[in-house]
Short mmCIF file of C-alpha atoms in Angstrom, two decimals:
data_model
loop_
_atom_site.label_atom_id
_atom_site.label_comp_id
_atom_site.label_asym_id
_atom_site.label_seq_id
_atom_site.Cartn_x
_atom_site.Cartn_y
_atom_site.Cartn_z
CA TYR A 1 92.54 -32.33 168.42
CA ASP A 2 89.94 -35.10 168.62
CA ILE A 3 90.07 -38.35 166.71
CA ASN A 4 86.29 -38.80 166.78
CA GLN A 5 84.78 -37.39 163.61
CA GLY A 6 81.84 -35.79 165.42
CA SER A 7 84.04 -33.13 167.00
CA PRO A 8 84.42 -29.65 165.49
CA ASN A 9 88.13 -30.00 166.34
CA LYS A 10 88.50 -33.37 164.65
CA ALA A 11 91.75 -34.60 163.15
CA ILE A 12 91.10 -36.13 159.75
CA ALA A 13 92.57 -39.02 157.82
CA ILE A 14 94.84 -37.72 155.04
CA GLY A 15 96.12 -40.12 152.41
CA ASN A 16 97.85 -42.99 154.18
CA LYS A 17 97.67 -41.16 157.50
CA SER A 18 94.94 -42.11 159.93
CA ALA A 19 93.23 -39.50 162.11
CA LEU A 20 95.59 -40.58 164.90
CA ILE A 21 98.67 -39.70 162.85
CA THR A 22 97.14 -36.43 161.66
CA GLN A 23 96.43 -35.63 165.31
CA ALA A 24 100.12 -36.21 166.00
CA ASP A 25 101.16 -33.95 163.10
CA TRP A 26 98.87 -31.15 164.19
CA ILE A 27 99.81 -31.28 167.87
CA LEU A 28 103.50 -31.17 166.98
CA ARG A 29 103.02 -28.36 164.46
CA THR A 30 100.91 -26.35 166.90
CA SER A 31 103.58 -26.78 169.58
CA LEU A 32 106.22 -25.48 167.17
CA LEU A 33 104.06 -22.46 166.33
CA TYR A 34 103.78 -21.67 170.05
CA ALA A 35 107.57 -21.90 170.33
CA ARG A 36 107.92 -19.55 167.36
CA ASN A 37 105.78 -17.00 169.20
CA GLY A 38 107.80 -17.06 172.41
CA VAL A 39 105.96 -19.67 174.50
CA GLN A 40 108.65 -21.53 176.42
CA ARG A 41 106.69 -24.50 177.75
CA LEU A 42 103.44 -26.30 176.92
CA PHE A 43 101.34 -28.65 179.01
CA PHE A 44 98.95 -31.18 177.47
CA TYR A 45 96.38 -31.81 180.14
CA GLN A 46 94.43 -34.67 178.58
CA LEU A 47 96.34 -37.91 178.90
CA HIS A 48 93.27 -40.17 178.57
CA ASP A 49 90.17 -39.71 176.42
CA ASP A 50 87.36 -38.00 178.31
CA THR A 51 84.21 -39.64 176.93
CA PRO A 52 85.29 -41.87 174.02
CA ASP A 53 81.90 -43.59 173.79
CA PHE A 54 79.97 -40.36 173.32
CA GLY A 55 82.16 -38.27 171.04
CA GLY A 56 81.94 -34.51 170.86
CA LEU A 57 84.46 -31.77 171.58
CA TYR A 58 87.62 -32.96 173.39
CA ALA A 59 86.07 -36.37 174.05
CA THR A 60 88.89 -38.21 172.26
CA SER A 61 91.92 -35.93 172.42
CA GLY A 62 93.91 -38.11 174.83
CA LEU A 63 97.53 -39.01 174.22
CA ILE A 64 97.39 -42.66 175.28
CA ASN A 65 95.14 -45.62 174.59
CA GLU A 66 92.98 -47.48 177.10
CA ASN A 67 95.75 -50.05 177.58
CA HIS A 68 98.18 -47.19 178.41
CA THR A 69 100.19 -47.53 175.21
CA ARG A 70 101.18 -44.30 173.48
CA ARG A 71 99.25 -42.88 170.58
CA PRO A 72 101.23 -41.35 167.68
CA ALA A 73 100.88 -37.88 169.24
CA ALA A 74 102.57 -39.10 172.42
CA ASP A 75 105.27 -40.77 170.32
CA PHE A 76 106.01 -37.52 168.50
CA ILE A 77 106.03 -35.43 171.69
CA ARG A 78 108.34 -37.87 173.46
CA GLN A 79 110.75 -38.10 170.54
CA VAL A 80 111.08 -34.36 169.92
CA VAL A 81 111.39 -33.47 173.61
CA GLN A 82 113.99 -36.19 174.03
CA LYS A 83 116.18 -34.76 171.27
CA PHE A 84 115.47 -31.04 170.99
CA ALA A 85 113.88 -29.84 174.26
CA GLN A 86 116.78 -27.49 175.01
CA TYR A 87 116.70 -25.71 171.64
CA SER A 88 115.22 -22.21 171.35
CA PHE A 89 113.51 -20.61 168.38
CA LYS A 90 115.79 -18.26 166.44
CA GLN A 91 114.02 -17.18 163.26
CA SER A 92 111.69 -18.22 160.48
CA VAL A 93 113.33 -18.61 157.08
CA SER A 94 110.35 -19.66 154.96
CA SER A 95 106.58 -19.82 155.36
CA ASP A 96 105.68 -22.45 152.72
CA PRO A 97 107.17 -24.88 153.23
CA VAL A 98 107.81 -23.77 156.79
CA VAL A 99 111.53 -23.59 157.60
CA ASP A 100 112.23 -22.42 161.14
CA GLN A 101 115.64 -22.24 162.78
CA TYR A 102 116.33 -23.25 166.39
CA VAL A 103 119.60 -22.94 168.30
CA LEU A 104 121.22 -24.62 171.27
CA ASN A 105 123.52 -22.36 173.31
CA ASP A 106 124.01 -20.16 170.22
CA THR A 107 126.19 -22.86 168.69
CA SER A 108 124.17 -25.79 167.35
CA LEU A 109 121.66 -24.87 164.63
CA MET A 110 118.61 -26.99 163.83
CA HIS A 111 115.98 -26.50 161.11
CA VAL A 112 112.34 -27.60 161.36
CA VAL A 113 110.76 -28.24 157.96
CA TYR A 114 107.16 -29.03 157.03
CA VAL A 115 104.34 -28.11 154.65
CA PRO A 116 101.61 -26.08 156.45
CA ASP A 117 98.64 -27.86 154.93
CA GLU A 118 96.19 -30.69 155.54
CA VAL A 119 95.69 -32.28 152.12
CA GLY A 120 98.78 -34.49 151.76
CA ARG A 121 100.79 -31.83 149.91
CA THR A 122 104.57 -31.99 149.51
CA ALA A 123 107.12 -29.38 148.43
CA ASN A 124 110.83 -29.37 147.62
CA CYS A 125 112.93 -27.32 150.00
CA THR A 126 116.64 -26.45 149.93
CA ILE A 127 118.26 -25.72 153.29
CA ASP A 128 121.57 -23.89 153.64
CA LEU A 129 123.51 -25.68 156.38
CA ASN A 130 126.43 -23.22 156.56
CA ASN A 131 128.90 -25.34 154.60
CA ALA A 132 128.16 -28.49 156.58
CA ASP A 133 129.47 -31.67 154.98
CA SER A 134 126.50 -33.78 156.01
CA ALA A 135 122.91 -33.38 157.14
CA ILE A 136 121.36 -35.39 159.96
CA ILE A 137 117.61 -35.69 159.38
CA TYR A 138 115.33 -36.71 162.26
CA ILE A 139 111.88 -38.01 161.29
CA PRO A 140 109.13 -38.48 163.94
CA THR A 141 108.15 -42.14 163.84
CA VAL A 142 104.96 -43.82 165.04
CA GLY A 143 105.41 -46.66 167.53
CA SER A 144 109.02 -45.84 168.36
CA ASP A 145 110.85 -44.39 171.36
CA SER A 146 113.05 -42.29 169.09
CA MET A 147 112.93 -40.63 165.70
CA THR A 148 114.17 -42.26 162.51
CA VAL A 149 117.60 -40.80 161.76
CA MET A 150 119.20 -40.42 158.33
CA LYS A 151 122.67 -39.08 157.56
CA LEU A 152 122.98 -37.55 154.10
CA LYS A 153 125.84 -35.86 152.28
CA THR A 154 125.24 -32.22 151.42
CA ASN A 155 125.73 -30.54 148.07
CA GLN A 156 128.04 -27.56 148.62
CA GLY A 157 126.79 -27.16 152.16
CA ALA A 158 123.08 -27.42 151.35
CA ILE A 159 120.51 -30.20 151.35
CA THR A 160 117.31 -30.43 149.31
CA ILE A 161 114.48 -32.49 150.76
CA ASN A 162 110.90 -33.16 149.83
CA ALA A 163 108.95 -31.68 152.75
CA THR A 164 105.65 -33.22 153.85
CA GLU A 165 103.01 -32.21 156.38
CA THR A 166 104.92 -34.03 159.14
CA PRO A 167 107.73 -31.87 160.58
CA VAL A 168 111.28 -33.15 160.18
CA PHE A 169 114.34 -31.80 161.96
CA VAL A 170 117.60 -31.13 160.12
CA VAL A 171 121.01 -30.57 161.71
CA GLY A 172 124.19 -29.85 159.76
CA LYS A 173 127.49 -31.47 160.66
CA ARG A 174 131.03 -30.69 159.59
CA VAL A 175 133.88 -33.18 159.48
CA ARG A 176 137.57 -32.66 158.84
CA ASN A 177 137.55 -34.74 155.68
CA ALA A 178 134.40 -34.14 153.65
CA ALA A 179 135.28 -37.01 151.33
CA ALA A 180 135.05 -39.35 154.30
CA VAL A 181 131.38 -38.60 154.99
CA VAL A 182 129.50 -41.89 154.98
CA THR A 183 125.79 -41.62 154.31
CA ASP A 184 123.14 -44.04 155.50
CA SER A 185 121.65 -46.50 153.07
CA ILE A 186 118.50 -45.58 151.20
CA LYS A 187 115.29 -46.01 153.19
CA LEU A 188 111.61 -46.04 152.27
CA PHE A 189 109.24 -44.24 154.63
CA PRO A 190 106.67 -45.24 155.65
CA ASN A 191 106.84 -48.92 154.85
CA PRO A 192 104.13 -50.26 154.52
CA ALA A 193 102.54 -47.26 152.78
CA ASN A 194 99.31 -46.63 150.91
CA SER A 195 99.45 -43.22 149.22
CA LEU A 196 102.77 -41.40 149.52
CA LEU A 197 106.12 -43.16 149.70
CA GLN A 198 109.26 -41.20 150.60
CA ILE A 199 112.62 -42.39 149.29
CA ILE A 200 115.24 -41.04 151.70
CA GLY A 201 119.00 -41.05 151.21
CA LEU A 202 119.33 -40.32 147.49
CA THR A 203 122.51 -38.69 146.22
CA ALA A 204 121.86 -34.95 146.25
CA GLY A 205 123.21 -33.08 143.24
CA LYS A 206 123.17 -36.17 141.03
CA THR A 207 120.43 -37.47 138.76
CA ASN A 208 118.63 -40.28 140.58
CA GLU A 209 116.30 -42.38 138.45
CA ILE A 210 113.61 -43.97 140.63
CA TYR A 211 111.65 -46.92 139.28
CA LEU A 212 108.57 -48.52 140.82
CA LEU A 213 108.51 -52.21 139.91
CA SER A 214 105.93 -54.92 140.42
CA ALA A 215 106.92 -58.15 142.16
CA GLU A 216 107.38 -59.61 138.66
CA GLY A 217 109.80 -56.83 137.69
CA LYS A 218 107.44 -54.81 135.47
CA MET A 219 108.09 -51.06 135.59
CA LEU A 220 104.97 -49.21 136.74
CA LYS A 221 106.31 -45.71 137.40
CA LYS A 222 109.47 -43.68 136.94
CA GLY A 223 110.65 -40.55 138.69
CA ILE A 224 113.77 -38.40 138.52
CA SER A 225 115.23 -36.43 141.41
CA ASN A 226 118.37 -34.43 142.15
CA ASN A 227 117.39 -34.16 145.80
CA ALA A 228 118.19 -36.28 148.84
CA ILE A 229 114.51 -37.10 149.43
CA TYR A 230 111.89 -37.93 146.82
CA ALA A 231 108.16 -38.53 147.32
CA MET A 232 106.30 -40.90 145.00
CA ASN A 233 102.52 -41.12 144.80
CA ILE A 234 101.50 -44.78 145.03
CA ALA A 235 97.79 -44.27 145.76
CA ASP A 236 96.77 -45.62 142.36
CA ILE A 237 98.47 -49.02 142.56
CA ALA A 238 96.88 -52.16 144.00
CA PRO A 239 97.86 -53.48 147.45
CA GLY A 240 100.77 -55.91 147.33
CA VAL A 241 104.54 -56.26 147.31
CA TYR A 242 106.59 -53.91 145.12
CA PHE A 243 110.17 -52.80 144.64
CA ILE A 244 111.80 -49.40 144.32
CA LYS A 245 114.92 -49.43 142.17
CA ILE A 246 117.26 -46.43 142.17
CA ASN A 247 119.92 -45.73 139.56
CA ASN A 248 122.21 -42.74 140.15
CA GLY A 249 124.74 -43.56 137.45
CA THR A 250 127.09 -45.16 139.95
CA ASN A 251 125.06 -47.51 142.11
CA LEU A 252 121.91 -49.51 141.51
CA ASN A 253 119.76 -50.17 144.57
CA GLY A 254 116.59 -52.21 144.91
CA ILE A 255 114.34 -52.04 147.99
CA ARG A 256 111.17 -53.98 148.76
CA PHE A 257 108.05 -52.33 150.18
CA ILE A 258 104.42 -53.17 150.83
CA LYS A 259 101.47 -51.19 149.48
CA THR A 260 98.44 -51.37 151.78
CA ARG A 261 94.79 -50.50 151.22
#
C-alpha cells in the first residue's frame, strides 16, 4: 500500500490515523488473511520507497524512512513477528469483527481481533478464553520495539473488548488463585489522540462510568461500559488538555490526555 495519494493502492488517513498508520493496519491485516488461507511465510520486498518524488503505483510503499528509521508498518511487522511468529492459524470464529484463533504447539491459544473496515468503525466483541482468569492484550504500537501489553481480569472466563480497525492479540492465562489476579492500571490509547480514544483496563462485568472533563473540571461527555475496553469519540472537542475520570463503584480514577488537531 502506498502513502502517496496519487496511487490507486493508496492508504488513506482515517480519523486520527495518518496514511502511514493506515498502511500499517492494512499490511498487518493482509498478512493475517494470508495466514488464514494457509500461506506460511510472506516477504515484503520494498524496504525503501521507489520513486517518492514522482508518486504513482508502489512509489511510496517502503517500510522505512529515508533516514532508515522504521515506519509504522515496519513497527507492526517487527512487533507481531517478535511475539507470535511461531503461532499457526487454527480457525475463524467471527467475520465482523474478525476473531481468528491461532495456536502454538497445540497448547497456547491466541485470538486476533479487529474490525474489517476502513472508516474508523469499532465494535464490541466478547471472546471466550476457556475459563482463563486473566486476558493478556497485545496492541501494536507506533514507534516502539514491542507491543503495548495490558493484563485484564476476565468475567467468568471471557473478556469483552471494543475492537477497532487495528488488530489486537488476546491470550488467556490461568492462575491457581483467581482472586490473586492483578490487572494493569487503566491506560488511554492513543495519547495524544484526535478522534477516537480507547480506555483500556476497565473492570469487565461491572458498570464503569466514564467522564470526559475539561482542564477546568467541566464534564463534557459521559459514557457507560461493562467491558474491559471502551472507545470514546473525541473528534468534536477542541485541541487541548483533558481528563478521563472513571467510576466503577469501587475506585475513582482520573487520567490526563491531550487532544490534537
